[in-house]
Coordinates of N, CA and C and ligand atoms in Angstrom, one line a residue:
M1277 N 82.7 78.4 123.0 CA 82.2 79.5 122.3 C 83.1 80.8 122.7
I1278 N 83.4 81.5 121.5 CA 84.0 82.8 121.7 C 83.0 84.0 121.4
R1279 N 82.9 84.9 122.4 CA 81.8 85.9 122.2 C 82.5 87.2 122.8
K1280 N 81.8 88.3 122.4 CA 82.2 89.5 122.9 C 82.1 89.8 124.3
L1281 N 82.7 90.6 125.0 CA 82.8 90.9 126.4 C 81.5 91.3 126.8
Q1282 N 80.7 90.8 128.0 CA 79.7 91.5 128.5 C 80.0 92.1 129.8
S1283 N 79.2 93.1 130.2 CA 79.5 93.7 131.4 C 79.6 92.9 132.7
N1284 N 78.9 91.9 132.7 CA 79.0 91.1 134.1 C 80.2 90.1 133.9
D1285 N 81.2 90.0 133.0 CA 82.2 89.3 132.8 C 83.4 89.8 133.7
K1286 N 83.3 91.1 134.0 CA 84.5 91.7 134.7 C 85.2 91.0 135.8
E1287 N 84.3 90.6 136.8 CA 84.8 89.9 137.8 C 85.5 88.7 137.6
N1288 N 84.9 87.8 136.8 CA 85.7 86.6 136.3 C 87.1 86.8 135.6
L1289 N 87.1 87.9 134.7 CA 88.4 88.3 134.1 C 89.4 88.7 135.1
V1290 N 89.0 89.6 136.0 CA 89.9 90.1 137.0 C 90.6 88.9 137.8
S1291 N 89.7 88.0 138.2 CA 90.3 86.9 138.8 C 91.2 85.9 138.2
I1292 N 91.0 85.9 136.8 CA 91.8 85.0 136.0 C 93.1 86.0 136.0
I1293 N 93.1 87.2 135.7 CA 94.4 88.1 135.8 C 95.1 87.8 137.0
Q1294 N 94.4 87.8 138.2 CA 95.1 87.8 139.5 C 95.7 86.5 139.7
R1295 N 95.3 85.3 139.0 CA 96.0 84.0 139.2 C 96.9 83.8 138.1
T1296 N 97.2 84.6 137.3 CA 98.1 84.3 136.1 C 99.7 84.6 136.7
N1297 N 100.3 83.5 136.8 CA 101.6 83.4 137.6 C 102.9 84.4 137.0
N1298 N 102.7 84.4 135.6 CA 103.9 85.2 135.2 C 103.7 86.6 135.1
F1299 N 102.5 87.3 135.5 CA 102.1 88.6 135.5 C 102.7 89.3 136.9
N1300 N 103.5 90.3 136.9 CA 103.8 91.0 138.2 C 102.7 91.8 138.5
D1301 N 102.8 92.5 139.6 CA 101.6 93.3 140.1 C 101.2 94.5 139.0
E1302 N 102.4 95.1 138.5 CA 102.0 96.2 137.6 C 101.3 95.8 136.3
E1303 N 101.8 94.5 135.8 CA 101.2 93.9 134.6 C 99.7 93.7 134.9
K1304 N 99.4 93.3 136.1 CA 98.2 92.8 136.5 C 97.4 94.1 136.6
K1305 N 97.8 95.1 137.2 CA 97.1 96.4 137.2 C 96.7 96.9 135.8
V1306 N 97.6 96.9 135.0 CA 97.5 97.2 133.6 C 96.4 96.5 132.8
A1307 N 96.5 95.2 133.0 CA 95.5 94.3 132.5 C 94.2 94.6 132.9
V1308 N 94.0 94.8 134.2 CA 92.7 95.1 134.8 C 92.2 96.5 134.3
E1309 N 93.1 97.4 134.2 CA 92.6 98.7 133.7 C 92.1 98.6 132.2
L1310 N 92.7 97.7 131.3 CA 92.1 97.4 130.0 C 90.7 96.8 130.1
I1311 N 90.5 95.9 131.1 CA 89.2 95.3 131.2 C 88.1 96.2 131.5
D1312 N 88.6 97.3 132.5 CA 87.7 98.3 132.8 C 87.3 99.2 131.8
E1313 N 88.3 99.6 131.0 CA 88.1 100.3 129.8 C 87.3 99.7 128.7
A1314 N 87.4 98.5 128.5 CA 86.6 97.8 127.4 C 85.2 97.5 128.0
S1315 N 85.1 97.3 129.4 CA 83.6 97.1 129.9 C 83.0 98.5 129.8
A1316 N 83.7 99.5 130.2 CA 82.8 100.7 130.1 C 82.5 101.2 128.6
N1317 N 83.2 100.6 127.7 CA 83.0 101.2 126.2 C 82.9 99.9 125.4
P1318 N 81.7 99.3 125.4 CA 81.5 97.9 124.6 C 81.9 98.2 123.1
N1319 N 81.8 99.4 122.5 CA 82.1 99.6 121.3 C 83.5 100.3 121.1
H1320 N 84.3 100.0 121.9 CA 85.6 100.8 122.0 C 86.3 100.6 120.7
E1321 N 86.9 101.8 120.3 CA 87.5 101.8 118.9 C 88.7 100.8 118.9
Y1322 N 89.3 100.7 119.9 CA 90.7 100.0 119.8 C 90.5 98.6 120.6
Y1323 N 89.9 98.7 121.7 CA 89.9 97.4 122.5 C 88.6 96.5 122.3
N1324 N 88.9 95.6 121.4 CA 87.9 94.6 121.1 C 88.2 93.3 121.9
L1325 N 87.3 93.2 123.0 CA 87.7 92.0 123.9 C 86.6 90.9 123.8
F1326 N 87.3 89.7 123.5 CA 86.4 88.5 123.3 C 86.8 87.4 124.3
V1327 N 85.7 86.8 124.9 CA 86.1 85.7 125.9 C 85.8 84.4 125.3
L1328 N 86.4 83.4 125.9 CA 86.1 82.1 125.4 C 85.4 81.5 126.6
E1329 N 84.2 80.9 126.4 CA 83.3 80.5 127.5 C 83.3 78.9 127.3
D1330 N 83.5 78.2 128.3 CA 83.5 76.6 128.3 C 82.4 76.3 129.4
N1331 N 81.2 75.8 129.0 CA 80.3 75.4 130.0 C 80.0 76.3 130.9
G1332 N 79.9 77.7 130.5 CA 79.4 78.7 131.4 C 80.7 79.3 132.2
D1333 N 81.8 78.9 132.0 CA 82.9 79.3 132.8 C 83.9 80.0 131.7
I1334 N 84.4 81.1 132.1 CA 85.1 81.8 131.2 C 86.7 81.2 131.4
A1335 N 87.1 80.7 130.2 CA 88.4 80.0 130.2 C 89.5 80.9 129.8
G1336 N 89.3 82.0 129.1 CA 90.4 83.0 128.6 C 89.8 84.1 127.9
Y1337 N 90.7 85.0 127.5 CA 90.2 86.2 126.6 C 91.4 86.7 125.7
H1338 N 90.9 87.4 124.7 CA 91.9 88.2 124.1 C 91.4 89.7 123.8
C1339 N 92.3 90.6 123.6 CA 91.8 92.0 123.3 C 92.7 92.4 122.2
T1340 N 92.1 92.7 121.0 CA 92.8 93.0 119.8 C 92.2 94.2 119.3
G1341 N 93.1 95.0 118.6 CA 92.4 96.3 118.0 C 93.5 96.9 117.1
K1342 N 92.9 97.8 116.3 CA 93.7 98.4 115.3 C 94.7 99.4 116.0
R1343 N 95.8 99.5 115.4 CA 96.9 100.4 115.9 C 96.6 101.7 115.2
A1344 N 96.5 102.8 116.2 CA 96.2 104.1 115.7 C 97.3 104.5 114.6
L1345 N 96.8 105.4 113.6 CA 97.8 105.9 112.5 C 98.1 104.9 111.5
T1346 N 97.7 103.6 111.7 CA 97.8 102.8 110.5 C 96.6 102.5 109.8
D1347 N 96.7 101.7 108.7 CA 95.4 101.4 108.0 C 95.3 99.9 107.9
G1348 N 96.0 99.3 108.8 CA 95.8 97.8 108.7 C 96.8 97.0 109.6
V1349 N 97.2 97.7 110.7 CA 98.1 96.9 111.6 C 97.2 96.8 112.9
Y1350 N 97.3 95.6 113.6 CA 96.4 95.4 114.7 C 97.3 94.9 115.7
D1351 N 97.1 95.3 117.0 CA 97.7 94.8 118.1 C 97.0 93.8 118.9
L1352 N 97.6 92.7 119.2 CA 97.0 91.7 120.1 C 97.5 92.2 121.5
Y1353 N 96.6 93.0 122.2 CA 97.0 93.7 123.4 C 97.2 92.7 124.5
W1354 N 96.4 91.7 124.7 CA 96.5 90.8 125.8 C 95.9 89.5 125.3
I1355 N 96.5 88.4 125.6 CA 95.8 87.1 125.5 C 96.1 86.4 126.6
V1356 N 95.1 86.0 127.4 CA 95.2 85.2 128.8 C 94.3 84.0 128.8
V1357 N 94.9 82.9 129.1 CA 94.2 81.9 129.4 C 94.2 81.4 130.9
D1358 N 93.2 81.2 131.6 CA 93.0 80.7 133.0 C 94.1 79.7 133.3
N1359 N 94.9 79.8 134.3 CA 95.7 78.8 134.7 C 95.2 77.3 134.6
K1360 N 94.2 77.1 135.0 CA 93.3 75.9 135.1 C 93.1 75.3 133.7
Y1361 N 93.0 76.2 132.6 CA 92.7 75.7 131.2 C 93.8 75.8 130.3
Q1362 N 95.0 76.1 130.9 CA 96.3 76.2 129.9 C 96.6 74.8 129.4
N1363 N 97.3 74.9 128.2 CA 98.0 73.6 127.7 C 96.7 72.7 127.1
K1364 N 95.6 73.2 126.7 CA 94.6 72.4 126.2 C 94.2 73.0 125.0
G1365 N 94.9 73.9 124.5 CA 94.6 74.2 123.0 C 93.7 75.6 123.0
I1366 N 93.3 76.0 124.2 CA 92.4 77.2 124.2 C 93.2 78.5 123.7
G1367 N 94.5 78.7 124.1 CA 95.2 79.8 123.6 C 95.2 79.8 122.1
K1368 N 95.4 78.8 121.6 CA 95.4 78.7 120.0 C 94.0 79.1 119.5
K1369 N 92.9 78.6 120.1 CA 91.6 79.0 119.5 C 91.4 80.4 119.7
L1370 N 91.8 81.1 120.8 CA 91.8 82.5 121.0 C 92.6 83.2 119.9
L1371 N 93.9 82.8 119.8 CA 94.7 83.4 118.7 C 94.2 83.3 117.3
D1372 N 93.6 82.2 117.0 CA 92.9 82.0 115.6 C 91.8 83.0 115.4
H1373 N 91.2 83.1 116.7 CA 90.0 84.1 116.5 C 90.4 85.5 116.3
A1374 N 91.5 85.8 117.1 CA 92.0 87.1 116.8 C 92.5 87.4 115.4
E1375 N 93.2 86.3 114.9 CA 93.8 86.5 113.4 C 92.5 86.7 112.5
N1376 N 91.3 85.9 112.9 CA 90.1 86.0 111.9 C 89.5 87.5 112.0
F1377 N 89.6 88.0 113.2 CA 89.0 89.4 113.5 C 89.8 90.3 112.7
V1378 N 91.2 90.2 112.6 CA 92.0 91.0 111.9 C 91.8 90.9 110.4
K1379 N 91.6 89.6 109.9 CA 91.2 89.4 108.4 C 89.9 90.0 108.1
E1380 N 88.9 89.9 109.0 CA 87.6 90.4 108.6 C 87.6 91.9 108.5
N1381 N 88.6 92.5 109.2 CA 88.7 93.9 109.2 C 89.7 94.5 108.3
N1382 N 90.1 93.4 107.4 CA 91.0 93.8 106.2 C 92.5 94.2 106.8
G1383 N 92.7 93.8 107.9 CA 94.3 94.0 108.4 C 95.1 93.2 107.8
R1384 N 96.5 93.6 108.0 CA 97.6 92.8 107.3 C 98.5 92.3 108.3
W1385 N 98.8 93.0 109.4 CA 99.7 92.5 110.4 C 99.0 92.3 111.7
I1386 N 99.2 91.3 112.4 CA 99.0 91.2 114.0 C 100.2 91.2 114.8
L1387 N 100.3 92.1 115.6 CA 101.5 92.1 116.5 C 101.2 92.0 117.9
A1388 N 102.2 91.3 118.6 CA 102.0 90.9 120.1 C 103.3 91.3 120.7
E1389 N 103.3 92.2 121.7 CA 104.5 92.7 122.5 C 104.6 91.8 123.6
T1390 N 105.8 91.3 124.0 CA 106.1 90.5 125.1 C 107.5 90.9 125.6
S1391 N 107.8 90.2 126.6 CA 109.1 90.4 127.3 C 110.1 89.2 127.2
S1392 N 111.3 89.5 127.4 CA 112.4 88.5 127.2 C 112.7 87.8 128.4
K1393 N 111.9 88.1 129.6 CA 112.0 87.4 131.0 C 111.9 85.9 130.8
E1394 N 112.5 85.2 131.6 CA 112.4 83.8 131.6 C 111.0 83.4 131.8
S1395 N 110.5 84.1 132.6 CA 108.9 83.8 133.0 C 107.8 84.0 131.9
Y1396 N 108.5 84.5 130.8 CA 107.6 84.5 129.5 C 108.1 83.5 128.5
N1397 N 108.9 82.5 128.9 CA 109.4 81.4 127.9 C 108.2 80.8 127.3
A1398 N 107.2 80.4 128.0 CA 106.0 79.6 127.6 C 105.4 80.5 126.7
T1399 N 105.2 81.8 126.9 CA 104.4 82.6 126.1 C 105.1 82.7 124.7
R1400 N 106.5 83.0 124.8 CA 107.2 83.1 123.5 C 107.3 81.9 122.7
N1401 N 107.3 80.7 123.5 CA 107.2 79.4 122.6 C 105.8 79.4 121.8
F1402 N 104.8 79.8 122.7 CA 103.5 79.7 122.2 C 103.3 80.6 120.9
Y1403 N 103.8 81.7 120.7 CA 103.9 82.5 119.5 C 104.7 81.9 118.4
F1404 N 105.9 81.4 118.8 CA 106.7 80.6 117.8 C 105.8 79.5 117.2
R1405 N 105.3 78.5 118.0 CA 104.6 77.4 117.5 C 103.4 77.8 116.6
N1406 N 102.9 78.9 116.9 CA 101.8 79.5 116.1 C 102.3 80.2 114.8
N1407 N 103.4 80.1 114.5 CA 104.0 80.7 113.2 C 104.1 82.3 113.3
Y1408 N 104.4 82.7 114.6 CA 104.7 84.2 114.7 C 106.2 84.2 114.7
S1409 N 106.8 85.4 114.1 CA 108.2 85.6 114.3 C 108.4 86.8 114.9
I1410 N 109.8 86.8 115.4 CA 110.3 88.2 115.9 C 110.4 89.1 115.0
V1411 N 109.7 90.3 115.0 CA 109.7 91.4 114.1 C 110.5 92.5 114.6
A1412 N 110.8 92.6 115.9 CA 111.5 93.7 116.4 C 111.9 93.3 117.9
E1413 N 112.9 93.8 118.3 CA 113.5 93.6 119.7 C 114.0 94.8 120.2
I1414 N 113.9 95.3 121.3 CA 114.5 96.3 121.9 C 115.3 96.0 123.2
K1415 N 116.4 96.2 123.3 CA 117.3 95.7 124.4 C 116.8 96.7 125.7
D1416 N 117.0 96.2 126.8 CA 116.7 97.0 128.1 C 115.4 97.7 128.0
F1417 N 114.4 97.4 127.5 CA 113.2 98.1 127.3 C 112.5 98.3 128.7
Y1418 N 111.9 97.1 129.1 CA 111.0 97.3 130.4 C 111.9 97.7 131.5
T1419 N 113.0 96.9 131.6 CA 114.2 97.2 132.7 C 115.4 96.8 132.0
I1420 N 116.5 97.1 132.7 CA 117.8 96.6 132.3 C 117.7 95.0 132.2
N1421 N 118.2 94.4 131.1 CA 118.0 93.0 130.9 C 116.8 92.3 130.7
D1422 N 115.7 93.2 130.5 CA 114.3 92.8 130.1 C 113.9 93.6 128.8
N1423 N 114.2 92.8 127.7 CA 113.9 93.3 126.4 C 112.4 93.3 125.9
L1424 N 111.9 94.1 125.1 CA 110.8 94.2 124.5 C 110.9 93.2 123.2
I1425 N 110.1 92.4 123.3 CA 110.0 91.4 122.0 C 108.8 91.6 121.2
V1426 N 108.8 92.0 119.9 CA 107.5 92.1 119.2 C 107.4 90.9 118.3
F1427 N 106.3 90.0 118.5 CA 106.2 89.1 117.5 C 105.1 89.5 116.6
G1428 N 105.2 89.1 115.3 CA 104.4 89.4 114.3 C 104.0 88.3 113.4
K1429 N 102.7 88.4 112.9 CA 102.4 87.5 111.7 C 101.6 88.3 110.7
Y1430 N 102.1 88.1 109.3 CA 101.6 88.9 108.3 C 100.5 88.0 107.8
I1431 N 99.2 88.7 108.0 CA 97.9 88.0 107.6 C 97.7 88.0 106.2
K1432 N 97.6 86.8 105.6 CA 97.5 86.8 104.0 C 95.9 86.8 104.0
T1433 N 95.5 87.6 102.7 CA 94.1 87.7 102.5 C 93.8 86.8 101.3
Ligands
LIG383 C1 100.2 82.0 126.4 C2 99.0 81.4 126.7 C3 97.9 82.4 126.4 C4 98.8 80.2 126.0 O1 97.5 79.6 126.2 P1 97.3 77.9 126.2 O2 95.8 77.8 126.3 O3 98.1 77.3 127.4 O4 97.9 77.6 124.7 P2 97.7 76.1 124.0 O5 97.2 75.3 124.9 O6 97.2 76.5 122.7 O7 99.2 75.8 123.7 C5 100.1 75.7 124.8 C6 100.6 74.2 125.0 O8 99.7 73.3 125.0 C7 99.8 72.2 124.1 N1 98.5 71.6 123.8 C8 97.6 72.2 123.1 N2 96.6 71.3 123.1 C9 96.7 70.3 123.8 C10 96.0 69.1 124.3 N3 94.9 69.0 123.7 N4 96.7 68.2 124.9 C11 97.9 68.6 125.4 N5 98.7 69.6 125.1 C12 98.0 70.4 124.3 C13 100.4 73.0 122.9 O9 101.0 72.1 121.9 C14 101.4 73.8 123.7 O10 102.4 72.8 124.1 P3 104.0 73.0 124.1 O11 104.3 74.2 124.7 O12 104.5 71.9 124.7 O13 104.2 73.2 122.4 C15 98.9 81.1 128.2 O14 100.0 80.3 128.8 C16 98.8 82.2 129.1 O15 97.6 82.8 129.3 N6 99.9 82.7 129.8 C17 99.8 83.7 130.7 C18 99.5 85.0 130.2 C19 100.4 85.5 129.1 O16 101.6 85.2 129.2 N7 99.9 86.0 128.1 C20 100.5 86.6 126.8 C21 101.2 87.9 127.1 S1 99.8 89.1 127.1

């Protein structure tokens, strides 16, 4: 079941983030800040956070929202599946849900920013396999030798 974030989900989501191997400390901090922001503002204009619950356990979440100053571009701010639930198709379910959310809101693009680091290989493959393509890349963005890679999918209506 995929449902909207509830205020008592925070602790579980923070522990999923802390266990995510490819996130460094700063990425974890920013991911937790977003959970705080979304929990404090359930009807947040940009941060629409949805969790996938499996037998009462939270297996992962995505946070998707409209990009300011556009009339139909959506950012997939974060998509995270708990380590112990990865490679079982849960990421795909969350991604499909995010795309449907964009469709329902008459969006046309869904964009996901990621890094060129080796630790993000699996994440980049995940987007490729789900028919995302690289729509932009900025060299030496996060640090020297760590490019910003923007994956995108044009949502057909
Ligand atoms: C990227 C991420 C969200 C993908 O989630 P996931 O649940 O592992 O994704 P899926 O299970 O849908 O797909 C991953 C793999 O599992 C495979 N898979 C899916 N269902 C399967 C099943 N029933 N049995 C076996 N394998 C399966 C997929 O084919 C894919 O395999 P491949 O890489 O060999 O092609 C997850 O790895 C993650 O949270 N990573 C860390 C955080 C991160 O980087 N987030 C993105 C940036 S914010």
